[in-house]
Amino acid sequence: MYLKTMATLAVLASAGFASAESISPQQVSFTDGAVPQSLTGEPGNPAEGREVFANRKLGNCLACHANEDLAEQAFHGQIGPMLDGVGDRWSEAELRAIVVNAKEVFEGTIMPAFYNARTINRPLKGFEDKTILSAQQVEDLVAYLMLLKE
Amino acid sequence: MKRIVLKGAALAALLATGALAEEPKLIINGEIELPTRVPAPSHMDAIDEITSGWVYRTKETQALQMDDFDNPGMIFVDVGQELFETAEGDAGKACADCHESAEEFAGLKASMPRVNEEGELESMPDVINECRTERMQADAWKWSGPEMSAMTALISLQSRGMPVDVAIDGAAAPFWEQGKEIYYTRYGQLDLACSNCHENNYDMMIRADHLSQGQTNGFPNYRLKNAKINTVHGRFKGCMKNIRAQPFAEGGDEFKALELYVASRGNGLPVESPSVRN
């Protein structure tokens, strides 16, 4: 009985405080254009990642990138490279680095940083010091990108 | 070989149906042809040819701007004309009491914003409000409010077809430099500059939007999206909010400097006001 209660509490604690265990934007470390360490310590959910990719309020990756896997979405952007086969071209650690802060990988790129620590130049009210995506959303996205193979 | 022949045949078929026909021309009321591509002014190094935003819109939206009866912006020009004739303020005067007609202002839009005698950068709403507060003793209109938008539409129309020609040297130089600085600075959570979209990526799709060079020769413009006349500063504000940046104030020094710089990137394009956009 005692053990069982303890176990339940532990589960609750890890669910409730999952974000506290995530790596903060300040703690992310890049090695040779890669971020090997998961931001959450948990595997990402590719189905959620697909949603983050398409959703205009989340990643809105389709604004700039075409992606055959999301052919059901009417409009795909042309600003960045098309992402078909991106899971073959890059490792998981590299894709995490690109999403966290693409400027660490492509110098001066126009691709926004989705999980980096920085002072935002004139943030819109309500977006001060906020990352575009959460640690979990980044991991979900990376898990999804890894499935984009030719 | 076989493939090449097929390609050639497909091309011939396309040409025959006119699918590869020349780019559409902007001809208003079947008579006024406005060039939509002209050589870039010498101060721009990254772009050789400047293009009207009209080029990037759909056939349907383009058509609305080609006939003054179809152009919904003209309804607001009429509103502007009524305001022009309406006396307001303690002096009991209308614009029309001092100015014979709005046609007097042909050329004004093409040269705005400009530096005035006090050495300040002024945009069209500034000069309109100066008349209102000083000569009519009426309240100033709100920068992007309905009255100001209608009046700037009326006055800008008088310059239609005249090439944009804002001064960037002499007294204007420091303002122009300030505007240029803003144009190339990255702002907001998305960390983007005007140049990232309108200089590096025009003619590309950004999801459902076909990116233009962000020219201002058609302002104020009528937008189908909100069914009203939109000002240049209103557009700047919208673009900044889209990148999750806190916009500068409409009518403020930063946006006026930016307006001058962006207008100068259009020096040589004909005024199209009021243009129609989605």
Tab-separated table of C-alpha atoms in Angstrom:
chain	number	residue	atom	x	y	z
A	1	MET	CA	0.000	0.000	0.000
A	2	TYR	CA	2.665	2.463	1.011
A	3	LEU	CA	4.767	1.576	-2.021
A	4	LYS	CA	1.813	1.909	-4.349
A	5	THR	CA	1.014	5.395	-3.065
A	6	MET	CA	4.605	6.452	-3.480
A	7	ALA	CA	4.636	5.171	-7.037
A	8	THR	CA	1.450	7.092	-7.888
A	9	LEU	CA	2.873	10.253	-6.420
A	10	ALA	CA	6.023	9.815	-8.447
A	11	VAL	CA	4.017	9.475	-11.664
A	12	LEU	CA	1.979	12.561	-10.812
A	13	ALA	CA	5.122	14.484	-10.039
A	14	SER	CA	6.799	13.621	-13.307
A	15	ALA	CA	3.679	14.458	-15.315
A	16	GLY	CA	3.003	17.728	-13.491
A	17	PHE	CA	6.549	18.950	-13.510
A	18	ALA	CA	7.696	17.696	-16.876
A	19	SER	CA	8.539	21.169	-18.068
A	20	ALA	CA	10.637	21.898	-15.008
A	21	GLU	CA	12.849	19.015	-16.043
A	22	SER	CA	13.258	20.283	-19.581
A	23	ILE	CA	16.458	21.959	-20.594
A	24	SER	CA	15.952	25.715	-20.572
A	25	PRO	CA	16.907	27.723	-23.669
A	26	GLN	CA	19.938	29.005	-21.721
A	27	GLN	CA	21.137	25.465	-21.062
A	28	VAL	CA	21.058	24.169	-24.631
A	29	SER	CA	24.567	23.474	-25.841
A	30	PHE	CA	25.696	23.159	-29.444
A	31	THR	CA	28.583	20.963	-30.550
A	32	ASP	CA	29.596	21.209	-34.213
A	33	GLY	CA	26.198	22.388	-35.372
A	34	ALA	CA	24.350	19.719	-33.408
A	35	VAL	CA	22.402	19.444	-30.155
A	36	PRO	CA	22.797	15.799	-29.136
A	37	GLN	CA	20.888	16.046	-25.856
A	38	SER	CA	17.092	15.787	-25.950
A	39	LEU	CA	15.475	18.904	-24.503
A	40	THR	CA	12.988	16.882	-22.471
A	41	GLY	CA	14.709	13.545	-21.942
A	42	GLU	CA	11.613	11.910	-23.456
A	43	PRO	CA	11.133	10.712	-27.031
A	44	GLY	CA	9.086	13.151	-29.118
A	45	ASN	CA	5.679	12.338	-30.559
A	46	PRO	CA	5.826	12.599	-34.388
A	47	ALA	CA	2.031	12.956	-34.773
A	48	GLU	CA	2.137	16.032	-32.537
A	49	GLY	CA	5.202	17.212	-34.437
A	50	ARG	CA	3.306	17.070	-37.716
A	51	GLU	CA	0.683	19.369	-36.195
A	52	VAL	CA	3.364	21.761	-34.864
A	53	PHE	CA	4.867	21.868	-38.374
A	54	ALA	CA	1.633	22.886	-40.081
A	55	ASN	CA	-0.053	25.034	-37.428
A	56	ARG	CA	0.254	28.757	-38.195
A	57	LYS	CA	0.360	29.634	-34.498
A	58	LEU	CA	3.064	27.065	-33.681
A	59	GLY	CA	5.900	26.197	-36.057
A	60	ASN	CA	4.230	27.477	-39.215
A	61	CYS	CA	7.115	25.771	-41.009
A	62	LEU	CA	4.954	25.573	-44.143
A	63	ALA	CA	5.200	29.356	-44.430
A	64	CYS	CA	8.689	28.879	-45.799
A	65	HIS	CA	9.076	25.157	-46.605
A	66	ALA	CA	7.244	22.779	-48.918
A	67	ASN	CA	6.682	19.266	-47.560
A	68	GLU	CA	5.079	16.518	-49.640
A	69	ASP	CA	3.889	14.716	-46.496
A	70	LEU	CA	1.510	17.629	-45.854
A	71	ALA	CA	0.112	17.686	-49.395
A	72	GLU	CA	-3.388	18.078	-47.943
A	73	GLN	CA	-2.473	21.620	-46.840
A	74	ALA	CA	-3.197	24.070	-49.662
A	75	PHE	CA	-0.267	26.468	-49.462
A	76	HIS	CA	3.424	25.668	-49.065
A	77	GLY	CA	6.106	28.352	-48.919
A	78	GLN	CA	9.084	28.711	-51.239
A	79	ILE	CA	11.527	30.623	-49.066
A	80	GLY	CA	13.476	27.694	-47.610
A	81	PRO	CA	14.485	24.348	-49.141
A	82	MET	CA	11.774	21.743	-49.542
A	83	LEU	CA	11.951	19.292	-46.661
A	84	ASP	CA	11.214	15.974	-48.337
A	85	GLY	CA	13.950	13.541	-47.294
A	86	VAL	CA	15.285	15.838	-44.580
A	87	GLY	CA	15.482	12.832	-42.225
A	88	ASP	CA	18.063	11.294	-44.588
A	89	ARG	CA	20.111	14.443	-44.948
A	90	TRP	CA	20.502	15.330	-41.279
A	91	SER	CA	20.929	13.447	-37.990
A	92	GLU	CA	18.484	13.873	-35.126
A	93	ALA	CA	21.003	16.032	-33.238
A	94	GLU	CA	21.486	18.274	-36.287
A	95	LEU	CA	17.773	18.677	-36.868
A	96	ARG	CA	17.341	19.626	-33.205
A	97	ALA	CA	20.034	22.277	-33.652
A	98	ILE	CA	18.366	23.647	-36.801
A	99	VAL	CA	14.999	23.977	-35.066
A	100	VAL	CA	16.399	25.360	-31.784
A	101	ASN	CA	18.482	28.024	-33.496
A	102	ALA	CA	19.105	27.721	-37.225
A	103	LYS	CA	21.602	30.595	-37.029
A	104	GLU	CA	24.031	28.222	-35.287
A	105	VAL	CA	23.952	26.035	-38.398
A	106	PHE	CA	23.310	28.465	-41.271
A	107	GLU	CA	25.029	31.773	-40.580
A	108	GLY	CA	22.736	34.769	-40.989
A	109	THR	CA	19.776	32.637	-42.070
A	110	ILE	CA	16.312	34.127	-42.163
A	111	MET	CA	14.883	30.990	-40.508
A	112	PRO	CA	13.673	31.982	-37.030
A	113	ALA	CA	15.093	30.385	-33.876
A	114	PHE	CA	12.342	28.368	-32.228
A	115	TYR	CA	13.891	27.654	-28.816
A	116	ASN	CA	16.772	29.943	-28.087
A	117	ALA	CA	17.667	32.338	-25.327
A	118	ARG	CA	18.183	35.882	-26.484
A	119	THR	CA	16.889	39.349	-26.079
A	120	ILE	CA	14.212	39.882	-28.676
A	121	ASN	CA	14.473	43.210	-30.487
A	122	ARG	CA	11.110	44.957	-29.843
A	123	PRO	CA	9.037	41.909	-28.916
A	124	LEU	CA	5.305	42.304	-29.478
A	125	LYS	CA	3.497	42.767	-26.153
A	126	GLY	CA	2.915	39.352	-24.659
A	127	PHE	CA	5.900	37.724	-26.385
A	128	GLU	CA	8.702	39.153	-24.238
A	129	ASP	CA	11.361	36.534	-23.435
A	130	LYS	CA	9.180	33.760	-24.854
A	131	THR	CA	10.457	31.054	-27.151
A	132	ILE	CA	8.300	30.323	-30.189
A	133	LEU	CA	7.987	26.624	-29.276
A	134	SER	CA	8.200	24.681	-26.000
A	135	ALA	CA	10.878	22.031	-25.376
A	136	GLN	CA	8.253	19.334	-25.897
A	137	GLN	CA	7.104	20.821	-29.198
A	138	VAL	CA	10.704	20.921	-30.435
A	139	GLU	CA	11.172	17.240	-29.560
A	140	ASP	CA	7.879	16.334	-31.255
A	141	LEU	CA	8.951	18.237	-34.348
A	142	VAL	CA	12.380	16.572	-34.461
A	143	ALA	CA	10.742	13.142	-34.147
A	144	TYR	CA	8.487	14.068	-37.073
A	145	LEU	CA	11.319	15.423	-39.251
A	146	MET	CA	13.246	12.168	-38.693
A	147	LEU	CA	10.373	10.350	-40.440
A	148	LEU	CA	10.681	12.474	-43.603
A	149	LYS	CA	12.755	9.985	-45.628
A	150	GLU	CA	12.822	9.544	-49.387
B	1	MET	CA	15.556	12.262	-77.536
B	2	LYS	CA	11.949	11.203	-77.315
B	3	ARG	CA	11.611	13.148	-74.077
B	4	ILE	CA	13.006	16.307	-75.573
B	5	VAL	CA	10.549	16.102	-78.486
B	6	LEU	CA	7.681	15.716	-76.041
B	7	LYS	CA	8.861	18.700	-74.033
B	8	GLY	CA	9.046	20.764	-77.192
B	9	ALA	CA	5.523	19.742	-78.133
B	10	ALA	CA	4.234	20.606	-74.690
B	11	LEU	CA	5.868	24.013	-74.902
B	12	ALA	CA	4.320	24.666	-78.314
B	13	ALA	CA	0.907	23.722	-76.900
B	14	LEU	CA	1.390	26.096	-73.988
B	15	LEU	CA	2.387	28.926	-76.292
B	16	ALA	CA	-0.618	28.255	-78.495
B	17	THR	CA	-3.035	28.513	-75.554
B	18	GLY	CA	-1.346	31.703	-74.433
B	19	ALA	CA	-0.372	30.239	-71.061
B	20	LEU	CA	3.088	31.687	-71.483
B	21	ALA	CA	1.792	34.943	-72.882
B	22	GLU	CA	3.309	38.213	-71.819
B	23	GLU	CA	2.824	39.573	-68.345
B	24	PRO	CA	-0.450	41.494	-67.924
B	25	LYS	CA	-0.296	45.248	-68.358
B	26	LEU	CA	-1.745	47.723	-65.906
B	27	ILE	CA	-4.036	49.874	-68.024
B	28	ILE	CA	-6.586	51.917	-66.102
B	29	ASN	CA	-9.985	52.667	-67.675
B	30	GLY	CA	-8.655	51.231	-70.925
B	31	GLU	CA	-6.484	54.297	-71.469
B	32	ILE	CA	-3.900	55.109	-68.784
B	33	GLU	CA	-1.032	52.619	-69.001
B	34	LEU	CA	1.191	52.575	-65.923
B	35	PRO	CA	4.565	50.802	-66.161
B	36	THR	CA	4.865	48.126	-63.459
B	37	ARG	CA	8.603	47.454	-63.869
B	38	VAL	CA	11.242	50.145	-64.045
B	39	PRO	CA	15.008	50.228	-63.381
B	40	ALA	CA	15.871	50.502	-59.687
B	41	PRO	CA	17.155	53.857	-58.420
B	42	SER	CA	20.948	54.043	-58.144
B	43	HIS	CA	20.973	53.960	-54.333
B	44	MET	CA	19.800	50.316	-54.381
B	45	ASP	CA	22.469	47.675	-54.941
B	46	ALA	CA	20.590	44.462	-54.218
B	47	ILE	CA	17.821	44.931	-56.795
B	48	ASP	CA	18.104	45.919	-60.481
B	49	GLU	CA	14.443	46.287	-61.299
B	50	ILE	CA	11.669	47.605	-59.096
B	51	THR	CA	8.162	46.255	-59.505
B	52	SER	CA	4.704	47.364	-58.541
B	53	GLY	CA	2.923	45.245	-55.925
B	54	TRP	CA	0.104	44.949	-58.476
B	55	VAL	CA	2.217	42.424	-60.418
B	56	TYR	CA	2.031	39.876	-57.577
B	57	ARG	CA	-1.716	39.927	-57.061
B	58	THR	CA	-4.262	37.576	-58.611
B	59	LYS	CA	-5.937	38.325	-61.937
B	60	GLU	CA	-9.178	39.143	-60.119
B	61	THR	CA	-7.558	41.629	-57.743
B	62	GLN	CA	-5.567	43.149	-60.609
B	63	ALA	CA	-8.753	43.653	-62.617
B	64	LEU	CA	-10.375	45.667	-59.802
B	65	GLN	CA	-7.612	48.253	-60.054
B	66	MET	CA	-7.944	48.553	-63.827
B	67	ASP	CA	-11.318	50.251	-63.834
B	68	ASP	CA	-12.246	53.158	-61.610
B	69	PHE	CA	-15.839	51.943	-61.463
B	70	ASP	CA	-14.697	48.579	-60.106
B	71	ASN	CA	-12.024	49.989	-57.786
B	72	PRO	CA	-13.663	50.152	-54.328
B	73	GLY	CA	-10.987	52.666	-53.301
B	74	MET	CA	-12.792	55.229	-55.458
B	75	ILE	CA	-15.745	55.236	-53.049
B	76	PHE	CA	-13.348	56.587	-50.439
B	77	VAL	CA	-11.989	59.148	-52.887
B	78	ASP	CA	-15.575	60.419	-53.137
B	79	VAL	CA	-15.781	60.556	-49.346
B	80	GLY	CA	-12.564	62.576	-49.430
B	81	GLN	CA	-14.086	64.957	-51.972
B	82	GLU	CA	-17.080	65.549	-49.697
B	83	LEU	CA	-14.813	66.229	-46.740
B	84	PHE	CA	-12.841	68.616	-48.952
B	85	GLU	CA	-15.942	70.720	-49.383
B	86	THR	CA	-17.205	70.510	-45.799
B	87	ALA	CA	-16.554	73.457	-43.483
B	88	GLU	CA	-15.328	72.439	-40.041
B	89	GLY	CA	-13.695	74.100	-37.042
B	90	ASP	CA	-13.894	77.539	-35.476
B	91	ALA	CA	-12.696	79.340	-38.588
B	92	GLY	CA	-15.759	77.992	-40.382
B	93	LYS	CA	-13.703	76.941	-43.376
B	94	ALA	CA	-13.473	73.989	-45.687
B	95	CYS	CA	-10.374	72.894	-47.629
B	96	ALA	CA	-12.206	74.191	-50.697
B	97	ASP	CA	-12.237	77.728	-49.260
B	98	CYS	CA	-8.471	77.958	-49.648
B	99	HIS	CA	-7.807	75.406	-52.399
B	100	GLU	CA	-9.651	75.667	-55.655
B	101	SER	CA	-9.730	71.921	-56.098
B	102	ALA	CA	-7.870	68.781	-55.071
B	103	GLU	CA	-6.212	68.797	-58.501
B	104	GLU	CA	-4.010	71.541	-57.145
B	105	PHE	CA	-2.159	68.772	-55.313
B	106	ALA	CA	-0.979	66.884	-58.379
B	107	GLY	CA	2.583	65.797	-57.628
B	108	LEU	CA	2.350	65.978	-53.845
B	109	LYS	CA	2.020	62.220	-53.231
B	110	ALA	CA	4.986	61.548	-55.539
B	111	SER	CA	7.281	63.672	-53.362
B	112	MET	CA	6.102	62.632	-49.886
B	113	PRO	CA	7.426	62.362	-47.251
B	114	ARG	CA	9.682	65.445	-47.406
B	115	VAL	CA	11.551	67.770	-45.101
B	116	ASN	CA	9.721	71.023	-44.346
B	117	GLU	CA	11.075	74.489	-43.631
B	118	GLU	CA	11.404	73.717	-39.937
B	119	GLY	CA	13.670	70.820	-40.845
B	120	GLU	CA	11.114	68.194	-39.837
B	121	LEU	CA	10.206	65.183	-41.907
B	122	GLU	CA	6.541	65.493	-42.827
B	123	SER	CA	4.163	63.035	-44.403
B	124	MET	CA	0.867	63.832	-46.111
B	125	PRO	CA	-1.285	63.518	-42.946
B	126	ASP	CA	0.988	66.083	-41.270
B	127	VAL	CA	0.289	68.751	-43.873
B	128	ILE	CA	-3.427	67.953	-43.878
B	129	ASN	CA	-3.566	68.230	-40.099
B	130	GLU	CA	-1.632	71.475	-40.202
B	131	CYS	CA	-4.398	72.959	-42.348
B	132	ARG	CA	-7.015	71.568	-40.031
B	133	THR	CA	-5.558	72.800	-36.761
B	134	GLU	CA	-4.064	76.119	-37.899
B	135	ARG	CA	-6.171	77.351	-40.774
B	136	MET	CA	-9.517	75.727	-39.986
B	137	GLN	CA	-9.131	75.638	-36.209
B	138	ALA	CA	-10.536	72.141	-36.255
B	139	ASP	CA	-9.324	68.995	-34.486
B	140	ALA	CA	-6.522	67.025	-36.054
B	141	TRP	CA	-7.632	63.799	-37.705
B	142	LYS	CA	-6.301	60.480	-36.450
B	143	TRP	CA	-3.333	59.317	-38.546
B	144	SER	CA	-5.013	56.231	-40.021
B	145	GLY	CA	-8.594	57.182	-39.207
B	146	PRO	CA	-11.355	57.048	-41.842
B	147	GLU	CA	-11.326	60.797	-42.626
B	148	MET	CA	-7.560	61.014	-43.015
B	149	SER	CA	-7.482	57.857	-45.130
B	150	ALA	CA	-10.193	59.196	-47.442
B	151	MET	CA	-8.505	62.589	-47.771
B	152	THR	CA	-5.088	61.071	-48.544
B	153	ALA	CA	-6.776	58.818	-51.131
B	154	LEU	CA	-8.283	61.865	-52.844
B	155	ILE	CA	-5.043	63.847	-52.795
B	156	SER	CA	-2.843	60.903	-53.826
B	157	LEU	CA	-5.080	60.121	-56.805
B	158	GLN	CA	-4.140	63.520	-58.261
B	159	SER	CA	-0.583	62.206	-58.756
B	160	ARG	CA	-1.620	58.997	-60.480
B	161	GLY	CA	0.856	58.119	-63.202
B	162	MET	CA	3.535	60.524	-61.981
B	163	PRO	CA	6.800	58.809	-61.064
B	164	VAL	CA	7.625	58.596	-57.359
B	165	ASP	CA	10.419	61.068	-56.741
B	166	VAL	CA	11.239	61.590	-53.066
B	167	ALA	CA	14.347	63.562	-52.136
B	168	ILE	CA	16.918	61.608	-50.177
B	169	ASP	CA	19.854	64.006	-50.083
B	170	GLY	CA	20.472	67.307	-48.313
B	171	ALA	CA	18.180	67.837	-45.345
B	172	ALA	CA	16.478	64.502	-46.052
B	173	ALA	CA	19.685	62.460	-45.755
B	174	PRO	CA	19.670	61.803	-41.977
B	175	PHE	CA	16.003	60.750	-42.058
B	176	TRP	CA	16.691	58.509	-45.027
B	177	GLU	CA	19.623	56.891	-43.196
B	178	GLN	CA	17.417	56.299	-40.157
B	179	GLY	CA	14.764	54.674	-42.315
B	180	LYS	CA	17.322	52.498	-44.048
B	181	GLU	CA	18.665	51.347	-40.704
B	182	ILE	CA	15.162	50.306	-39.618
B	183	TYR	CA	14.551	48.541	-42.944
B	184	TYR	CA	17.547	46.267	-42.442
B	185	THR	CA	17.120	45.645	-38.688
B	186	ARG	CA	15.641	42.363	-37.523
B	187	TYR	CA	12.755	42.734	-35.128
B	188	GLY	CA	10.368	40.614	-33.139
B	189	GLN	CA	10.177	37.045	-31.945
B	190	LEU	CA	10.645	35.869	-35.547
B	191	ASP	CA	13.727	38.064	-35.810
B	192	LEU	CA	13.119	39.271	-39.360
B	193	ALA	CA	13.863	42.521	-41.183
B	194	CYS	CA	11.771	44.132	-43.935
B	195	SER	CA	14.633	43.233	-46.294
B	196	ASN	CA	14.377	39.516	-45.466
B	197	CYS	CA	10.941	39.353	-47.030
B	198	HIS	CA	10.800	42.250	-49.500
B	199	GLU	CA	14.365	42.342	-50.804
B	200	ASN	CA	15.682	38.762	-50.433
B	201	ASN	CA	12.479	36.868	-51.131
B	202	TYR	CA	10.073	38.896	-53.254
B	203	ASP	CA	8.214	36.893	-55.881
B	204	MET	CA	8.287	33.876	-53.503
B	205	MET	CA	5.264	32.402	-51.791
B	206	ILE	CA	5.223	32.760	-48.008
B	207	ARG	CA	2.490	30.231	-47.465
B	208	ALA	CA	-0.584	31.725	-49.205
B	209	ASP	CA	0.965	35.165	-49.768
B	210	HIS	CA	2.906	36.115	-52.884
B	211	LEU	CA	5.660	38.390	-51.586
B	212	SER	CA	6.107	41.712	-53.358
B	213	GLN	CA	8.916	44.238	-52.982
B	214	GLY	CA	6.795	46.084	-50.424
B	215	GLN	CA	6.512	49.210	-52.584
B	216	THR	CA	4.389	52.143	-51.452
B	217	ASN	CA	3.522	53.797	-54.787
B	218	GLY	CA	-0.050	52.463	-54.573
B	219	PHE	CA	-0.810	53.800	-51.084
B	220	PRO	CA	-3.177	54.475	-49.579
B	221	ASN	CA	-4.631	51.208	-50.841
B	222	TYR	CA	-7.962	49.491	-50.641
B	223	ARG	CA	-7.744	46.012	-49.122
B	224	LEU	CA	-10.326	43.350	-49.767
B	225	LYS	CA	-9.347	41.843	-46.422
B	226	ASN	CA	-10.726	44.712	-44.340
B	227	ALA	CA	-12.792	46.550	-46.985
B	228	LYS	CA	-11.278	49.951	-46.275
B	229	ILE	CA	-8.501	52.321	-47.220
B	230	ASN	CA	-5.194	51.372	-45.592
B	231	THR	CA	-2.321	53.714	-44.916
B	232	VAL	CA	1.387	53.084	-45.326
B	233	HIS	CA	1.972	53.237	-41.578
B	234	GLY	CA	-0.926	50.838	-41.046
B	235	ARG	CA	0.758	48.371	-43.402
B	236	PHE	CA	4.142	48.738	-41.645
B	237	LYS	CA	2.370	48.070	-38.369
B	238	GLY	CA	0.746	44.934	-39.795
B	239	CYS	CA	4.052	43.595	-41.095
B	240	MET	CA	5.720	44.183	-37.725
B	241	LYS	CA	2.933	42.432	-35.853
B	242	ASN	CA	3.216	39.473	-38.207
B	243	ILE	CA	6.790	38.965	-37.090
B	244	ARG	CA	5.635	39.460	-33.493
B	245	ALA	CA	7.422	42.777	-33.144
B	246	GLN	CA	6.049	45.753	-31.214
B	247	PRO	CA	5.241	48.246	-33.995
B	248	PHE	CA	6.461	51.830	-33.911
B	249	ALA	CA	3.740	54.453	-33.525
B	250	GLU	CA	1.725	55.416	-36.602
B	251	GLY	CA	2.692	58.990	-37.451
B	252	GLY	CA	5.821	58.709	-35.284
B	253	ASP	CA	9.391	59.592	-36.280
B	254	GLU	CA	10.490	55.997	-36.940
B	255	PHE	CA	7.666	55.159	-39.307
B	256	LYS	CA	8.033	58.477	-41.122
B	257	ALA	CA	11.736	57.814	-41.659
B	258	LEU	CA	10.920	54.272	-42.793
B	259	GLU	CA	8.236	55.665	-45.095
B	260	LEU	CA	10.795	57.949	-46.720
B	261	TYR	CA	13.293	55.139	-47.190
B	262	VAL	CA	10.738	52.683	-48.573
B	263	ALA	CA	9.299	55.378	-50.884
B	264	SER	CA	12.813	56.038	-52.202
B	265	ARG	CA	13.102	52.356	-53.129
B	266	GLY	CA	10.163	53.081	-55.437
B	267	ASN	CA	11.602	56.233	-57.040
B	268	GLY	CA	10.639	55.913	-60.716
B	269	LEU	CA	7.512	53.769	-60.294
B	270	PRO	CA	4.298	55.610	-61.153
B	271	VAL	CA	1.894	56.530	-58.373
B	272	GLU	CA	-1.027	54.049	-58.468
B	273	SER	CA	-3.141	55.342	-55.595
B	274	PRO	CA	-5.613	54.064	-54.649
B	275	SER	CA	-4.362	50.571	-55.495
B	276	VAL	CA	-6.308	47.399	-54.698
B	277	ARG	CA	-4.778	44.602	-52.665
B	278	ASN	CA	-6.005	41.401	-51.016
